[in-house]
Amino acid sequence: MSTYLETLQEIKERIKEHLPINAMVTKIEFEGPEIAIYSKNPKVLVDNGDVIKVLAKKLQKRIVIRSDPSARLNKEEALKKIKEIVPPEAEITKVVFDDNLGEAVIEAKKPGLVIGKNGVTLKELTRAILWRPNVIRTPPRESKIVQLIRDILQNESQKRKQIMYDVGARIHRPPVFKTEWIRVTPLGGFREVGRTAILVQTKESNILIDCGVNVGAPEHAFPALNIPGFDIDALDAVIVTHAHLDHSGFVPYLYKYGYEGPVYATTATRNLMTLLQIDYLDVAERNGNLLPYSKKDIKKEVLHTITLDYGEVTDISPDVRLTLHNAGHILGSAIVHLHIGDGLYNLAYTGDFKFAKTRLLEPAATKFPRLEALIIESTYGAPNDVLPSRREAELKLIDILNRVLERGGKVLIPVLAVGRAQEVMLVLEEYMRKKKLKEAPIFIDGMILEATAIHTTHPEYLATDLREKIFHRGYNPFMAEYFEAVDSKDARIDIIEGDPAIIMATSGMLNGGPSVEYFKMMASDPKNAIIFVSYQVEGTLGRRVQKGLKEIQFSTPGSAKPELIQVNMDVYTVEGFSGHSDRKQLLKYIRRVTPKPNQIFTCHGESMKCVNLASSIHRMIRNVVTSAPHNLDTIRLK
Ligand code: ZN
């Protein structure tokens, strides 16, 4: 039987045919889905960029040029050259040399200036230092998570290299079976919201899309990974659409139970999901709940994650090719497109998506090269799930804020750390800057700070106009003077005793976190107000307050007597800030998506919403088969 080594040999021969002899290639190997070429004379390859491009196209592979250790300039000299070549305005904050990969990891406040126009500076650097420059952004706001991830990748670079080699070998194994059939099995998140996991199988490959937890339902918390037909050892790849825990929260569990393969996600998703997973463990630990995995498993996940940009086509198994597209839901969120069996079949899964422009993000992508089946979320799939427009929502929010601030009160906005918080921050910043919102400090508390820091580290995922503002006009609204970080209990007391203010704090449903502490201190004063800007799940404190409960009991640790809180503050709900498509947007998406799929499946919604959306789509478009599968209903696509 042939092995990946034969595939590699074949690739090597084809590459050598095309390269100039003086390239002095010393090694060609797999690096995950990519091919790495090591050379003693990488200058030649850098100067012959077109040859590499042609070669990459022929092989349908991405190629990365690396320098042989003997060719690399010594580190001191290299550092000196970097400082000579890169303009000081780029503000380099750190340079780390990775001996395993021959990379000079350059962290700079303005990475664009290290790269230069059309990559000119980067090429010059490569020629001068003979290390491969890898340019990354210094987080404008300090981010512990970004730092942690970068440290893991740098400290364990040897291990990471081996992982990438193994992943590459697995992807490039010659297929044993011809792709004759394709099937999809929902393991969670169908006809429900939470614990999303979708298993896609061919005779040759096993791919898992998302692997989430259901934070609100302990009895149905995890996807059904224990079914016959799901085998961790046979898994080729895990793809994560976005960082929310109902899509990413159970991924580290796979590593705990022996998974050694890759996770594919955007860089923003990798960073945000690491933040949310660590928090998930911290909260579970504080509440004395069972921990399904440990921080060690999260670290393993980070080491195995291969980040992809939108539109980058990547082989993830012998017969499956993956492309991620913008989903418009949260930073880095993606629609997954799978090209299966060399032209046999194409499947797209929307994940959570928004088909409208928001302040933060562009609307979800609608164009795919080919498409036979579409799996679409149904969070707002019922006929009456029509949300107010963003503009209406913003005006309502600003009006309430102005009234409460005028009368000398304070406003608490409990928010989800990732997505909603940043969207609301952008609204407040703009109205305050334009003097349409009474000036007052905006206190930011809880995990929002870290999530926002990750947003500022990855402006490339933000909406075009916002990116333009940050890159070309040098104005970053997230860094506006109105925002003040809160980091201690004492500071919270000072805020409550101080002047009128807006307070944004996690969690979004008052089920833990600083938002609950503020609520307790603010609730009894009728001058104050609380504004809910996100969905409040049944059973949470947020839902009870929203419904108008006037008296709330809190049990205090160490005290037998519960604390009684009177709710005299105004309670408002402002709808319309959702990161999901509402009913109108879902149907509009179906009309716009090209090419037209011939099968559409609904998921991620209450049972009735999934059913209703599926039948509405069926009525709207003839010749399309639709259904709302249950978890564990296996669908044969081909
Ligand atoms: Zn989501």
mmCIF file of C-alpha atoms in Angstrom, residues 386-579:
data_model
loop_
_atom_site.group_PDB
_atom_site.id
_atom_site.type_symbol
_atom_site.label_atom_id
_atom_site.label_comp_id
_atom_site.label_asym_id
_atom_site.label_seq_id
_atom_site.Cartn_x
_atom_site.Cartn_y
_atom_site.Cartn_z
ATOM 1 C CA VAL A 386 -38.709 40.257 13.105
ATOM 2 C CA LEU A 387 -36.302 42.522 14.950
ATOM 3 C CA PRO A 388 -36.234 46.326 14.903
ATOM 4 C CA SER A 389 -33.572 47.832 12.657
ATOM 5 C CA ARG A 390 -30.201 48.741 14.103
ATOM 6 C CA ARG A 391 -31.031 52.418 13.761
ATOM 7 C CA GLU A 392 -34.279 52.075 15.717
ATOM 8 C CA ALA A 393 -32.465 50.059 18.380
ATOM 9 C CA GLU A 394 -29.695 52.640 18.688
ATOM 10 C CA LEU A 395 -32.093 55.575 18.973
ATOM 11 C CA LYS A 396 -34.091 53.813 21.675
ATOM 12 C CA LEU A 397 -30.929 52.996 23.623
ATOM 13 C CA ILE A 398 -29.595 56.552 23.405
ATOM 14 C CA ASP A 399 -32.965 58.024 24.409
ATOM 15 C CA ILE A 400 -33.123 55.910 27.583
ATOM 16 C CA LEU A 401 -29.498 56.695 28.455
ATOM 17 C CA ASN A 402 -30.042 60.439 28.048
ATOM 18 C CA ARG A 403 -33.132 60.430 30.247
ATOM 19 C CA VAL A 404 -31.490 58.474 33.064
ATOM 20 C CA LEU A 405 -28.225 60.441 32.974
ATOM 21 C CA GLU A 406 -30.183 63.758 32.949
ATOM 22 C CA ARG A 407 -32.011 62.812 36.123
ATOM 23 C CA GLY A 408 -28.702 61.970 37.791
ATOM 24 C CA GLY A 409 -29.026 58.195 37.621
ATOM 25 C CA LYS A 410 -26.678 55.446 36.564
ATOM 26 C CA VAL A 411 -27.317 52.850 33.881
ATOM 27 C CA LEU A 412 -26.264 49.225 33.979
ATOM 28 C CA ILE A 413 -25.970 47.418 30.640
ATOM 29 C CA PRO A 414 -25.280 43.719 31.224
ATOM 30 C CA VAL A 415 -23.607 42.398 28.060
ATOM 31 C CA LEU A 416 -22.060 39.295 26.563
ATOM 32 C CA ALA A 417 -18.294 39.788 26.531
ATOM 33 C CA VAL A 418 -17.786 38.880 22.891
ATOM 34 C CA GLY A 419 -19.651 40.696 20.134
ATOM 35 C CA ARG A 420 -22.541 42.493 21.760
ATOM 36 C CA ALA A 421 -20.279 44.460 24.095
ATOM 37 C CA GLN A 422 -18.120 45.804 21.274
ATOM 38 C CA GLU A 423 -21.155 46.624 19.117
ATOM 39 C CA VAL A 424 -22.687 48.661 21.976
ATOM 40 C CA MET A 425 -19.314 50.314 22.709
ATOM 41 C CA LEU A 426 -19.188 51.541 19.100
ATOM 42 C CA VAL A 427 -22.709 52.974 19.385
ATOM 43 C CA LEU A 428 -21.961 54.797 22.655
ATOM 44 C CA GLU A 429 -18.643 56.128 21.349
ATOM 45 C CA GLU A 430 -20.194 57.602 18.217
ATOM 46 C CA TYR A 431 -23.194 59.259 19.872
ATOM 47 C CA MET A 432 -21.037 60.666 22.651
ATOM 48 C CA ARG A 433 -18.429 61.983 20.229
ATOM 49 C CA LYS A 434 -21.208 63.643 18.210
ATOM 50 C CA LYS A 435 -22.642 65.065 21.440
ATOM 51 C CA LYS A 436 -25.974 63.302 20.959
ATOM 52 C CA LEU A 437 -25.406 61.369 24.139
ATOM 53 C CA LYS A 438 -24.851 63.259 27.396
ATOM 54 C CA GLU A 439 -21.206 62.997 28.308
ATOM 55 C CA ALA A 440 -20.559 60.603 31.189
ATOM 56 C CA PRO A 441 -17.883 58.041 31.932
ATOM 57 C CA ILE A 442 -18.511 54.594 30.458
ATOM 58 C CA PHE A 443 -17.133 51.976 32.820
ATOM 59 C CA ILE A 444 -16.123 48.667 31.285
ATOM 60 C CA ASP A 445 -15.947 45.728 33.676
ATOM 61 C CA GLY A 446 -15.356 41.976 33.442
ATOM 62 C CA MET A 447 -14.276 39.904 30.496
ATOM 63 C CA ILE A 448 -15.316 42.655 28.038
ATOM 64 C CA LEU A 449 -11.879 44.246 28.475
ATOM 65 C CA GLU A 450 -10.009 41.167 27.347
ATOM 66 C CA ALA A 451 -12.466 40.462 24.509
ATOM 67 C CA THR A 452 -12.114 44.064 23.310
ATOM 68 C CA ALA A 453 -8.327 43.791 23.453
ATOM 69 C CA ILE A 454 -8.588 40.776 21.126
ATOM 70 C CA HIS A 455 -10.795 42.828 18.776
ATOM 71 C CA THR A 456 -8.169 45.566 18.611
ATOM 72 C CA THR A 457 -5.474 42.958 17.882
ATOM 73 C CA HIS A 458 -7.380 41.733 14.808
ATOM 74 C CA PRO A 459 -8.790 44.795 13.022
ATOM 75 C CA GLU A 460 -8.518 42.872 9.724
ATOM 76 C CA TYR A 461 -11.794 41.088 10.565
ATOM 77 C CA LEU A 462 -13.744 44.282 11.273
ATOM 78 C CA ALA A 463 -16.175 46.062 8.920
ATOM 79 C CA THR A 464 -14.481 47.972 6.110
ATOM 80 C CA ASP A 465 -15.422 51.457 7.343
ATOM 81 C CA LEU A 466 -14.310 50.714 10.899
ATOM 82 C CA ARG A 467 -11.024 49.253 9.656
ATOM 83 C CA GLU A 468 -10.526 52.312 7.477
ATOM 84 C CA LYS A 469 -11.004 54.528 10.543
ATOM 85 C CA ILE A 470 -8.430 52.547 12.536
ATOM 86 C CA PHE A 471 -5.808 52.064 9.798
ATOM 87 C CA HIS A 472 -5.974 55.205 7.729
ATOM 88 C CA ARG A 473 -7.353 57.839 10.034
ATOM 89 C CA GLY A 474 -5.510 56.481 13.056
ATOM 90 C CA TYR A 475 -8.627 56.642 15.233
ATOM 91 C CA ASN A 476 -9.567 53.532 17.189
ATOM 92 C CA PRO A 477 -13.029 53.978 18.750
ATOM 93 C CA PHE A 478 -12.369 51.144 21.222
ATOM 94 C CA MET A 479 -9.576 53.249 22.699
ATOM 95 C CA ALA A 480 -11.775 56.357 23.088
ATOM 96 C CA GLU A 481 -11.268 58.476 26.201
ATOM 97 C CA TYR A 482 -14.866 57.859 27.410
ATOM 98 C CA PHE A 483 -14.131 54.240 28.262
ATOM 99 C CA GLU A 484 -12.678 53.479 31.671
ATOM 100 C CA ALA A 485 -11.517 50.035 32.719
ATOM 101 C CA VAL A 486 -12.627 48.774 36.135
ATOM 102 C CA ASP A 487 -10.498 46.237 37.895
ATOM 103 C CA SER A 488 -11.481 45.991 41.571
ATOM 104 C CA LYS A 489 -14.365 45.736 44.017
ATOM 105 C CA ASP A 490 -13.387 49.055 45.603
ATOM 106 C CA ALA A 491 -13.512 50.758 42.228
ATOM 107 C CA ARG A 492 -17.071 49.421 41.787
ATOM 108 C CA ILE A 493 -18.170 50.950 45.081
ATOM 109 C CA ASP A 494 -16.610 54.278 44.085
ATOM 110 C CA ILE A 495 -18.522 54.200 40.800
ATOM 111 C CA ILE A 496 -21.833 53.585 42.572
ATOM 112 C CA GLU A 497 -21.149 56.424 45.011
ATOM 113 C CA GLY A 498 -19.993 58.746 42.205
ATOM 114 C CA ASP A 499 -21.602 60.829 39.451
ATOM 115 C CA PRO A 500 -23.988 59.626 36.710
ATOM 116 C CA ALA A 501 -22.360 56.947 34.595
ATOM 117 C CA ILE A 502 -22.905 54.129 32.140
ATOM 118 C CA ILE A 503 -21.672 50.717 33.268
ATOM 119 C CA MET A 504 -21.139 47.822 30.884
ATOM 120 C CA ALA A 505 -20.422 44.525 32.624
ATOM 121 C CA THR A 506 -20.579 40.778 32.098
ATOM 122 C CA SER A 507 -22.420 38.481 32.323
ATOM 123 C CA GLY A 508 -25.161 39.449 29.907
ATOM 124 C CA MET A 509 -27.923 37.542 31.720
ATOM 125 C CA LEU A 510 -26.947 38.424 35.298
ATOM 126 C CA ASN A 511 -25.984 34.805 35.937
ATOM 127 C CA GLY A 512 -22.670 35.658 37.576
ATOM 128 C CA GLY A 513 -19.847 38.139 37.028
ATOM 129 C CA PRO A 514 -19.593 41.826 37.993
ATOM 130 C CA SER A 515 -22.966 42.724 36.392
ATOM 131 C CA VAL A 516 -24.654 40.994 39.370
ATOM 132 C CA GLU A 517 -22.607 43.002 41.871
ATOM 133 C CA TYR A 518 -23.577 46.270 40.206
ATOM 134 C CA PHE A 519 -27.186 45.142 40.032
ATOM 135 C CA LYS A 520 -27.279 44.524 43.789
ATOM 136 C CA MET A 521 -25.819 47.954 44.519
ATOM 137 C CA MET A 522 -27.986 49.827 42.002
ATOM 138 C CA ALA A 523 -31.394 48.110 42.067
ATOM 139 C CA SER A 524 -33.045 49.939 44.970
ATOM 140 C CA ASP A 525 -32.461 53.483 43.647
ATOM 141 C CA PRO A 526 -35.358 54.582 41.376
ATOM 142 C CA LYS A 527 -33.058 57.095 39.630
ATOM 143 C CA ASN A 528 -31.093 54.172 38.128
ATOM 144 C CA ALA A 529 -31.916 51.909 35.202
ATOM 145 C CA ILE A 530 -30.910 48.566 33.741
ATOM 146 C CA ILE A 531 -31.012 47.970 29.979
ATOM 147 C CA PHE A 532 -31.008 44.469 28.512
ATOM 148 C CA VAL A 533 -29.590 44.354 24.989
ATOM 149 C CA SER A 534 -29.447 40.602 24.552
ATOM 150 C CA TYR A 535 -31.738 37.608 24.854
ATOM 151 C CA GLN A 536 -32.427 36.528 28.469
ATOM 152 C CA VAL A 537 -32.667 32.754 28.820
ATOM 153 C CA GLU A 538 -35.469 31.293 30.945
ATOM 154 C CA GLY A 539 -34.260 30.586 34.473
ATOM 155 C CA THR A 540 -31.620 33.325 34.625
ATOM 156 C CA LEU A 541 -31.757 36.295 37.014
ATOM 157 C CA GLY A 542 -31.784 38.547 33.958
ATOM 158 C CA ARG A 543 -35.013 36.959 32.744
ATOM 159 C CA ARG A 544 -36.661 37.392 36.163
ATOM 160 C CA VAL A 545 -35.684 41.065 36.360
ATOM 161 C CA GLN A 546 -36.816 41.595 32.778
ATOM 162 C CA LYS A 547 -40.221 40.074 33.645
ATOM 163 C CA GLY A 548 -40.647 42.671 36.375
ATOM 164 C CA LEU A 549 -39.775 40.898 39.624
ATOM 165 C CA LYS A 550 -39.767 43.527 42.379
ATOM 166 C CA GLU A 551 -37.964 41.661 45.136
ATOM 167 C CA ILE A 552 -35.026 39.320 44.773
ATOM 168 C CA GLN A 553 -33.356 37.063 47.314
ATOM 169 C CA PHE A 554 -29.641 36.428 47.172
ATOM 170 C CA SER A 555 -28.038 33.773 49.330
ATOM 171 C CA THR A 556 -24.761 35.075 50.676
ATOM 172 C CA PRO A 557 -21.955 32.572 51.237
ATOM 173 C CA GLY A 558 -21.274 32.131 54.958
ATOM 174 C CA SER A 559 -24.551 33.667 56.007
ATOM 175 C CA ALA A 560 -27.753 31.782 56.762
ATOM 176 C CA LYS A 561 -29.983 34.761 56.106
ATOM 177 C CA PRO A 562 -30.583 35.568 52.429
ATOM 178 C CA GLU A 563 -30.022 39.130 51.272
ATOM 179 C CA LEU A 564 -33.224 40.805 50.047
ATOM 180 C CA ILE A 565 -32.918 43.301 47.162
ATOM 181 C CA GLN A 566 -35.765 45.634 46.180
ATOM 182 C CA VAL A 567 -35.902 46.420 42.464
ATOM 183 C CA ASN A 568 -36.919 50.069 42.185
ATOM 184 C CA MET A 569 -34.744 50.932 39.196
ATOM 185 C CA ASP A 570 -36.280 51.209 35.695
ATOM 186 C CA VAL A 571 -36.003 48.028 33.645
ATOM 187 C CA TYR A 572 -35.727 48.298 29.849
ATOM 188 C CA THR A 573 -35.167 45.881 26.993
ATOM 189 C CA VAL A 574 -33.745 47.114 23.699
ATOM 190 C CA GLU A 575 -34.043 44.569 20.904
ATOM 191 C CA GLY A 576 -32.236 44.756 17.605
ATOM 192 C CA PHE A 577 -28.575 44.390 18.542
ATOM 193 C CA SER A 578 -28.589 40.676 17.805
ATOM 194 C CA GLY A 579 -25.671 39.089 15.950
#
